């Protein structure tokens, strides 16, 4: 099964926002809770004519997550000179509704210390998804004539996306943290034009985008997954 990697920032933006909760100073560890959410469920399509602007409205979006890898440089305190490279992980599998703002993938337990150069890699394996898609997106496409057409995107390949901290993000394991990975659907569909959609093959009146249907559109979306190289981390 082919695997493709998503390095989140340009085509699918991963924004990690940290909200901290102070723990008792005697605690020997803390928890990083990892959440994921899709944004921009409604946005216009790049049009080729002067008629009304067509648009997408997405109603369902989910991913079957298999694993979270947390990598960082760990120091004993903020004033320590030396550091060690660490790798913690959470294992699923778990189906995540990306339109639910409370969708928690899992939790990473952090040992006491200070963490810098942080990255999170979310992995989703076809073997863990079973009969369900690895990633699924569905809604409607309204074309320039006002016709509303059902549309779906189905990914049934192993995928992984990595979010890397920028600009001095530090986690201190005397706090608990919550992270949010934001998948920007408008950027996922970057480069999909009205002209592409208007000639798409319909299956029972629906635009089905997968590795077996409307393959050129599928490859554009898959290319968007692969076109980025960093992610932004914001502390709440």
PDB file of C-alpha atoms in Angstrom:
ATOM      1  CA  UNK A   1       0.000   0.000   0.000  1.00  0.00           C
ATOM      2  CA  UNK A   2       1.468   3.347  -1.043  1.00  0.00           C
ATOM      3  CA  UNK A   3       2.209   5.804   1.743  1.00  0.00           C
ATOM      4  CA  UNK A   4       2.328   9.562   1.333  1.00  0.00           C
ATOM      5  CA  UNK A   5       3.378  12.112   3.940  1.00  0.00           C
ATOM      6  CA  UNK A   6       1.695  15.419   4.798  1.00  0.00           C
ATOM      7  CA  UNK A   7       4.073  18.041   6.198  1.00  0.00           C
ATOM      8  CA  UNK A   8       1.415  20.477   7.358  1.00  0.00           C
ATOM      9  CA  UNK A   9       1.531  24.191   6.712  1.00  0.00           C
ATOM     10  CA  UNK A  10       0.871  25.272   3.147  1.00  0.00           C
ATOM     11  CA  UNK A  11      -1.614  22.919   1.543  1.00  0.00           C
ATOM     12  CA  UNK A  12      -3.017  21.580   4.793  1.00  0.00           C
ATOM     13  CA  UNK A  13      -2.140  23.957   7.594  1.00  0.00           C
ATOM     14  CA  UNK A  14      -1.356  22.503  10.997  1.00  0.00           C
ATOM     15  CA  UNK A  15      -1.654  25.125  13.695  1.00  0.00           C
ATOM     16  CA  UNK A  16      -0.725  23.843  17.123  1.00  0.00           C
ATOM     17  CA  UNK A  17      -2.085  26.033  19.900  1.00  0.00           C
ATOM     18  CA  UNK A  18      -0.997  25.239  23.455  1.00  0.00           C
ATOM     19  CA  UNK A  19      -3.266  25.975  26.411  1.00  0.00           C
ATOM     20  CA  UNK A  20      -1.463  25.305  29.663  1.00  0.00           C
ATOM     21  CA  UNK A  21      -2.801  24.391  33.085  1.00  0.00           C
ATOM     22  CA  UNK A  22      -0.410  24.721  36.050  1.00  0.00           C
ATOM     23  CA  UNK A  23       0.128  21.551  38.054  1.00  0.00           C
ATOM     24  CA  UNK A  24       1.482  21.010  41.522  1.00  0.00           C
ATOM     25  CA  UNK A  25       5.229  21.717  41.432  1.00  0.00           C
ATOM     26  CA  UNK A  26       5.957  18.325  42.967  1.00  0.00           C
ATOM     27  CA  UNK A  27       4.429  16.478  39.986  1.00  0.00           C
ATOM     28  CA  UNK A  28       6.927  14.355  38.076  1.00  0.00           C
ATOM     29  CA  UNK A  29       5.158  14.475  34.720  1.00  0.00           C
ATOM     30  CA  UNK A  30       2.494  16.281  32.701  1.00  0.00           C
ATOM     31  CA  UNK A  31       0.109  15.524  29.856  1.00  0.00           C
ATOM     32  CA  UNK A  32      -0.081  16.843  26.299  1.00  0.00           C
ATOM     33  CA  UNK A  33      -3.601  16.316  24.959  1.00  0.00           C
ATOM     34  CA  UNK A  34      -3.712  16.292  21.149  1.00  0.00           C
ATOM     35  CA  UNK A  35      -6.821  17.534  19.336  1.00  0.00           C
ATOM     36  CA  UNK A  36      -7.561  17.943  15.609  1.00  0.00           C
ATOM     37  CA  UNK A  37     -10.111  20.068  13.773  1.00  0.00           C
ATOM     38  CA  UNK A  38     -10.930  20.932  10.144  1.00  0.00           C
ATOM     39  CA  UNK A  39     -11.532  24.588   9.255  1.00  0.00           C
ATOM     40  CA  UNK A  40     -12.992  26.474   6.272  1.00  0.00           C
ATOM     41  CA  UNK A  41     -15.894  24.117   5.622  1.00  0.00           C
ATOM     42  CA  UNK A  42     -17.370  26.695   3.204  1.00  0.00           C
ATOM     43  CA  UNK A  43     -15.326  28.519   0.571  1.00  0.00           C
ATOM     44  CA  UNK A  44     -15.531  29.605  -3.096  1.00  0.00           C
ATOM     45  CA  UNK A  45     -14.091  27.681  -6.036  1.00  0.00           C
ATOM     46  CA  UNK A  46     -11.760  29.354  -8.505  1.00  0.00           C
ATOM     47  CA  UNK A  47     -14.016  30.072 -11.465  1.00  0.00           C
ATOM     48  CA  UNK A  48     -13.298  30.253 -15.159  1.00  0.00           C
ATOM     49  CA  UNK A  49     -16.179  32.542 -16.218  1.00  0.00           C
ATOM     50  CA  UNK A  50     -18.177  35.573 -15.080  1.00  0.00           C
ATOM     51  CA  UNK A  51     -21.260  33.781 -13.747  1.00  0.00           C
ATOM     52  CA  UNK A  52     -22.076  33.388 -10.071  1.00  0.00           C
ATOM     53  CA  UNK A  53     -19.127  32.141  -8.014  1.00  0.00           C
ATOM     54  CA  UNK A  54     -19.351  28.373  -7.380  1.00  0.00           C
ATOM     55  CA  UNK A  55     -18.519  27.074  -3.920  1.00  0.00           C
ATOM     56  CA  UNK A  56     -17.916  24.058  -1.662  1.00  0.00           C
ATOM     57  CA  UNK A  57     -19.862  23.350   1.518  1.00  0.00           C
ATOM     58  CA  UNK A  58     -18.323  20.474   3.488  1.00  0.00           C
ATOM     59  CA  UNK A  59     -20.502  18.624   5.988  1.00  0.00           C
ATOM     60  CA  UNK A  60     -18.503  15.526   7.009  1.00  0.00           C
ATOM     61  CA  UNK A  61     -14.779  15.137   7.616  1.00  0.00           C
ATOM     62  CA  UNK A  62     -13.007  12.371   9.514  1.00  0.00           C
ATOM     63  CA  UNK A  63      -9.679  10.589   9.788  1.00  0.00           C
ATOM     64  CA  UNK A  64      -8.753   7.243  11.338  1.00  0.00           C
ATOM     65  CA  UNK A  65      -5.645   7.953  13.417  1.00  0.00           C
ATOM     66  CA  UNK A  66      -3.316   5.069  14.251  1.00  0.00           C
ATOM     67  CA  UNK A  67      -0.472   6.728  16.124  1.00  0.00           C
ATOM     68  CA  UNK A  68       0.989  10.003  17.422  1.00  0.00           C
ATOM     69  CA  UNK A  69       4.767  10.420  17.636  1.00  0.00           C
ATOM     70  CA  UNK A  70       6.069  13.243  19.848  1.00  0.00           C
ATOM     71  CA  UNK A  71       9.714  14.246  19.279  1.00  0.00           C
ATOM     72  CA  UNK A  72      11.620  17.005  21.060  1.00  0.00           C
ATOM     73  CA  UNK A  73      14.828  18.074  22.731  1.00  0.00           C
ATOM     74  CA  UNK A  74      14.495  17.649  26.496  1.00  0.00           C
ATOM     75  CA  UNK A  75      16.420  19.552  29.168  1.00  0.00           C
ATOM     76  CA  UNK A  76      16.188  19.149  32.929  1.00  0.00           C
ATOM     77  CA  UNK A  77      15.446  22.891  33.319  1.00  0.00           C
ATOM     78  CA  UNK A  78      15.378  26.067  31.221  1.00  0.00           C
ATOM     79  CA  UNK A  79      18.913  26.922  32.398  1.00  0.00           C
ATOM     80  CA  UNK A  80      20.391  23.503  31.600  1.00  0.00           C
ATOM     81  CA  UNK A  81      23.019  23.418  28.876  1.00  0.00           C
ATOM     82  CA  UNK A  82      22.727  19.816  27.769  1.00  0.00           C
ATOM     83  CA  UNK A  83      19.705  18.117  26.218  1.00  0.00           C
ATOM     84  CA  UNK A  84      18.606  14.691  25.066  1.00  0.00           C
ATOM     85  CA  UNK A  85      16.524  13.737  22.043  1.00  0.00           C
ATOM     86  CA  UNK A  86      13.325  12.019  23.142  1.00  0.00           C
ATOM     87  CA  UNK A  87      10.444  10.257  21.404  1.00  0.00           C
ATOM     88  CA  UNK A  88       7.121   9.482  23.098  1.00  0.00           C
ATOM     89  CA  UNK A  89       4.131   7.911  21.379  1.00  0.00           C
ATOM     90  CA  UNK A  90       0.412   7.308  21.662  1.00  0.00           C
ATOM     91  CA  UNK A  91      -1.145   4.355  19.838  1.00  0.00           C
ATOM     92  CA  UNK A  92      -4.742   4.051  18.642  1.00  0.00           C
ATOM     93  CA  UNK A  93      -6.547   3.394  16.448  1.00  0.00           C
ATOM     94  CA  UNK A  94      -9.239   6.049  16.769  1.00  0.00           C
ATOM     95  CA  UNK A  95     -11.727   7.623  14.340  1.00  0.00           C
ATOM     96  CA  UNK A  96     -11.703  11.430  14.681  1.00  0.00           C
ATOM     97  CA  UNK A  97     -14.591  13.698  13.625  1.00  0.00           C
ATOM     98  CA  UNK A  98     -12.728  16.752  12.356  1.00  0.00           C
ATOM     99  CA  UNK A  99     -15.839  18.960  12.553  1.00  0.00           C
ATOM    100  CA  UNK A 100     -16.163  18.326  16.291  1.00  0.00           C
ATOM    101  CA  UNK A 101     -14.219  20.987  18.200  1.00  0.00           C
ATOM    102  CA  UNK A 102     -13.823  18.545  21.081  1.00  0.00           C
ATOM    103  CA  UNK A 103     -12.225  15.768  19.015  1.00  0.00           C
ATOM    104  CA  UNK A 104      -9.299  14.496  21.077  1.00  0.00           C
ATOM    105  CA  UNK A 105      -6.961  12.063  19.328  1.00  0.00           C
ATOM    106  CA  UNK A 106      -4.968  10.998  22.366  1.00  0.00           C
ATOM    107  CA  UNK A 107      -2.622  12.031  25.148  1.00  0.00           C
ATOM    108  CA  UNK A 108       1.158  12.045  25.447  1.00  0.00           C
ATOM    109  CA  UNK A 109       2.671  11.760  28.926  1.00  0.00           C
ATOM    110  CA  UNK A 110       5.667  14.092  29.324  1.00  0.00           C
ATOM    111  CA  UNK A 111       8.365  13.329  31.864  1.00  0.00           C
ATOM    112  CA  UNK A 112       9.525  16.145  34.134  1.00  0.00           C
ATOM    113  CA  UNK A 113      11.663  18.654  32.247  1.00  0.00           C
ATOM    114  CA  UNK A 114      11.605  21.333  29.551  1.00  0.00           C
ATOM    115  CA  UNK A 115      10.906  20.498  25.892  1.00  0.00           C
ATOM    116  CA  UNK A 116      12.061  22.438  22.816  1.00  0.00           C
ATOM    117  CA  UNK A 117      12.279  21.798  19.035  1.00  0.00           C
ATOM    118  CA  UNK A 118       8.950  20.017  19.282  1.00  0.00           C
ATOM    119  CA  UNK A 119       7.239  18.043  16.529  1.00  0.00           C
ATOM    120  CA  UNK A 120       4.136  15.866  16.408  1.00  0.00           C
ATOM    121  CA  UNK A 121       3.581  13.296  13.689  1.00  0.00           C
ATOM    122  CA  UNK A 122       0.079  11.911  13.200  1.00  0.00           C
ATOM    123  CA  UNK A 123      -0.021   8.564  11.398  1.00  0.00           C
ATOM    124  CA  UNK A 124      -3.076   6.933   9.867  1.00  0.00           C
ATOM    125  CA  UNK A 125      -2.797   3.396   8.501  1.00  0.00           C
ATOM    126  CA  UNK A 126      -5.171   1.638   6.153  1.00  0.00           C
ATOM    127  CA  UNK A 127      -4.703  -1.569   8.147  1.00  0.00           C
ATOM    128  CA  UNK A 128      -6.240   0.141  11.202  1.00  0.00           C
ATOM    129  CA  UNK A 129      -9.116   1.793   9.322  1.00  0.00           C
ATOM    130  CA  UNK A 130     -10.705  -1.518   8.323  1.00  0.00           C
ATOM    131  CA  UNK A 131     -13.676  -0.990   6.014  1.00  0.00           C
ATOM    132  CA  UNK A 132     -13.695   2.763   6.793  1.00  0.00           C
ATOM    133  CA  UNK A 133     -11.653   5.264   4.722  1.00  0.00           C
ATOM    134  CA  UNK A 134      -8.387   6.505   6.179  1.00  0.00           C
ATOM    135  CA  UNK A 135      -9.550  10.075   5.423  1.00  0.00           C
ATOM    136  CA  UNK A 136     -13.007  11.128   4.224  1.00  0.00           C
ATOM    137  CA  UNK A 137     -14.548  14.468   3.263  1.00  0.00           C
ATOM    138  CA  UNK A 138     -18.051  15.015   1.886  1.00  0.00           C
ATOM    139  CA  UNK A 139     -20.474  17.835   1.172  1.00  0.00           C
ATOM    140  CA  UNK A 140     -21.786  19.708  -1.839  1.00  0.00           C
ATOM    141  CA  UNK A 141     -20.436  21.634  -4.804  1.00  0.00           C
ATOM    142  CA  UNK A 142     -22.638  24.408  -6.192  1.00  0.00           C
ATOM    143  CA  UNK A 143     -21.659  25.257  -9.757  1.00  0.00           C
ATOM    144  CA  UNK A 144     -21.942  28.584 -11.559  1.00  0.00           C
ATOM    145  CA  UNK A 145     -25.504  27.804 -12.725  1.00  0.00           C
ATOM    146  CA  UNK A 146     -26.678  27.174  -9.146  1.00  0.00           C
ATOM    147  CA  UNK A 147     -26.874  23.377  -9.442  1.00  0.00           C
ATOM    148  CA  UNK A 148     -26.014  21.660  -6.142  1.00  0.00           C
ATOM    149  CA  UNK A 149     -24.009  18.463  -6.639  1.00  0.00           C
ATOM    150  CA  UNK A 150     -22.955  16.053  -3.855  1.00  0.00           C
ATOM    151  CA  UNK A 151     -19.172  15.557  -3.652  1.00  0.00           C
ATOM    152  CA  UNK A 152     -16.797  13.373  -1.633  1.00  0.00           C
ATOM    153  CA  UNK A 153     -13.058  12.815  -1.233  1.00  0.00           C
ATOM    154  CA  UNK A 154     -11.906   9.385  -0.061  1.00  0.00           C
ATOM    155  CA  UNK A 155      -8.299   8.497   0.801  1.00  0.00           C
ATOM    156  CA  UNK A 156      -7.561   4.813   1.337  1.00  0.00           C
ATOM    157  CA  UNK A 157      -3.785   5.007   1.609  1.00  0.00           C
ATOM    158  CA  UNK A 158      -1.475   5.210   4.631  1.00  0.00           C
ATOM    159  CA  UNK A 159      -0.920   8.883   5.455  1.00  0.00           C
ATOM    160  CA  UNK A 160       1.194  10.791   7.947  1.00  0.00           C
ATOM    161  CA  UNK A 161       1.411  14.490   8.737  1.00  0.00           C
ATOM    162  CA  UNK A 162       4.017  16.243  10.804  1.00  0.00           C
ATOM    163  CA  UNK A 163       3.621  19.530  12.686  1.00  0.00           C
ATOM    164  CA  UNK A 164       6.854  21.201  13.777  1.00  0.00           C
ATOM    165  CA  UNK A 165       7.185  24.043  16.276  1.00  0.00           C
ATOM    166  CA  UNK A 166       8.658  27.354  15.143  1.00  0.00           C
ATOM    167  CA  UNK A 167      10.084  30.265  17.049  1.00  0.00           C
ATOM    168  CA  UNK A 168      11.015  28.999  20.483  1.00  0.00           C
ATOM    169  CA  UNK A 169       7.961  27.046  21.570  1.00  0.00           C
ATOM    170  CA  UNK A 170       8.700  25.543  25.004  1.00  0.00           C
ATOM    171  CA  UNK A 171       6.717  23.039  27.039  1.00  0.00           C
ATOM    172  CA  UNK A 172       7.491  22.876  30.746  1.00  0.00           C
ATOM    173  CA  UNK A 173       6.335  19.591  32.250  1.00  0.00           C
ATOM    174  CA  UNK A 174       5.028  21.223  35.413  1.00  0.00           C
ATOM    175  CA  UNK A 175       2.001  22.133  33.248  1.00  0.00           C
ATOM    176  CA  UNK A 176      -0.618  20.166  31.330  1.00  0.00           C
ATOM    177  CA  UNK A 177      -1.090  21.228  27.707  1.00  0.00           C
ATOM    178  CA  UNK A 178      -3.700  20.933  24.967  1.00  0.00           C
ATOM    179  CA  UNK A 179      -2.680  21.122  21.321  1.00  0.00           C
ATOM    180  CA  UNK A 180      -4.901  21.768  18.299  1.00  0.00           C
ATOM    181  CA  UNK A 181      -3.996  20.661  14.792  1.00  0.00           C
ATOM    182  CA  UNK A 182      -6.017  22.655  12.283  1.00  0.00           C
ATOM    183  CA  UNK A 183      -6.645  21.183   8.819  1.00  0.00           C
ATOM    184  CA  UNK A 184      -7.505  23.989   6.394  1.00  0.00           C
ATOM    185  CA  UNK A 185      -9.888  22.499   3.822  1.00  0.00           C
ATOM    186  CA  UNK A 186      -9.590  25.483   1.483  1.00  0.00           C
ATOM    187  CA  UNK A 187      -5.875  24.803   1.145  1.00  0.00           C
ATOM    188  CA  UNK A 188      -6.459  21.084   0.762  1.00  0.00           C
ATOM    189  CA  UNK A 189      -8.528  21.874  -2.356  1.00  0.00           C
ATOM    190  CA  UNK A 190      -6.013  24.429  -3.655  1.00  0.00           C
ATOM    191  CA  UNK A 191      -5.815  24.363  -7.449  1.00  0.00           C
ATOM    192  CA  UNK A 192      -9.199  22.650  -7.975  1.00  0.00           C
ATOM    193  CA  UNK A 193     -11.005  24.789 -10.561  1.00  0.00           C
ATOM    194  CA  UNK A 194     -14.602  25.171 -11.655  1.00  0.00           C
ATOM    195  CA  UNK A 195     -13.576  23.810 -15.039  1.00  0.00           C
ATOM    196  CA  UNK A 196     -12.152  20.678 -13.358  1.00  0.00           C
ATOM    197  CA  UNK A 197     -15.341  20.017 -11.433  1.00  0.00           C
ATOM    198  CA  UNK A 198     -17.688  20.740 -14.311  1.00  0.00           C
ATOM    199  CA  UNK A 199     -16.135  17.929 -16.375  1.00  0.00           C
ATOM    200  CA  UNK A 200     -15.802  15.495 -13.459  1.00  0.00           C
ATOM    201  CA  UNK A 201     -17.326  12.039 -13.821  1.00  0.00           C
ATOM    202  CA  UNK A 202     -20.537  11.617 -11.791  1.00  0.00           C
ATOM    203  CA  UNK A 203     -21.400   8.416  -9.937  1.00  0.00           C
ATOM    204  CA  UNK A 204     -25.150   8.292  -9.355  1.00  0.00           C
ATOM    205  CA  UNK A 205     -25.211  12.101  -9.600  1.00  0.00           C
ATOM    206  CA  UNK A 206     -22.255  12.567  -7.232  1.00  0.00           C
ATOM    207  CA  UNK A 207     -18.662  13.721  -7.766  1.00  0.00           C
ATOM    208  CA  UNK A 208     -16.629  10.933  -6.168  1.00  0.00           C
ATOM    209  CA  UNK A 209     -12.910  11.730  -5.831  1.00  0.00           C
ATOM    210  CA  UNK A 210     -10.723   8.729  -4.985  1.00  0.00           C
ATOM    211  CA  UNK A 211      -7.860   6.666  -6.365  1.00  0.00           C
ATOM    212  CA  UNK A 212     -10.422   4.929  -8.594  1.00  0.00           C
ATOM    213  CA  UNK A 213     -12.666   7.856  -9.624  1.00  0.00           C
ATOM    214  CA  UNK A 214     -11.764  11.321 -10.962  1.00  0.00           C
ATOM    215  CA  UNK A 215      -8.135  10.375 -10.484  1.00  0.00           C
ATOM    216  CA  UNK A 216      -6.732  13.669 -11.790  1.00  0.00           C
ATOM    217  CA  UNK A 217      -8.614  15.568  -9.052  1.00  0.00           C
ATOM    218  CA  UNK A 218      -7.496  13.001  -6.489  1.00  0.00           C
ATOM    219  CA  UNK A 219      -3.868  13.458  -7.519  1.00  0.00           C
ATOM    220  CA  UNK A 220      -4.175  17.254  -7.208  1.00  0.00           C
ATOM    221  CA  UNK A 221      -5.473  16.893  -3.661  1.00  0.00           C
ATOM    222  CA  UNK A 222      -2.827  14.307  -2.833  1.00  0.00           C
ATOM    223  CA  UNK A 223      -0.210  16.697  -4.204  1.00  0.00           C
ATOM    224  CA  UNK A 224      -1.496  19.397  -1.847  1.00  0.00           C
ATOM    225  CA  UNK A 225      -0.913  17.044   1.070  1.00  0.00           C
ATOM    226  CA  UNK A 226       2.714  16.759  -0.001  1.00  0.00           C
ATOM    227  CA  UNK A 227       3.545  20.359  -0.850  1.00  0.00           C
ATOM    228  CA  UNK A 228       4.317  21.885   2.564  1.00  0.00           C
ATOM    229  CA  UNK A 229       7.350  21.900   4.798  1.00  0.00           C
ATOM    230  CA  UNK A 230       6.547  23.401   8.191  1.00  0.00           C
ATOM    231  CA  UNK A 231       3.780  24.168  10.660  1.00  0.00           C
ATOM    232  CA  UNK A 232       2.978  27.058  12.938  1.00  0.00           C
ATOM    233  CA  UNK A 233       2.651  26.551  16.679  1.00  0.00           C
ATOM    234  CA  UNK A 234       0.786  29.136  18.764  1.00  0.00           C
ATOM    235  CA  UNK A 235       0.634  29.131  22.540  1.00  0.00           C
ATOM    236  CA  UNK A 236      -2.841  29.805  23.903  1.00  0.00           C
TER     237      UNK A 236
END
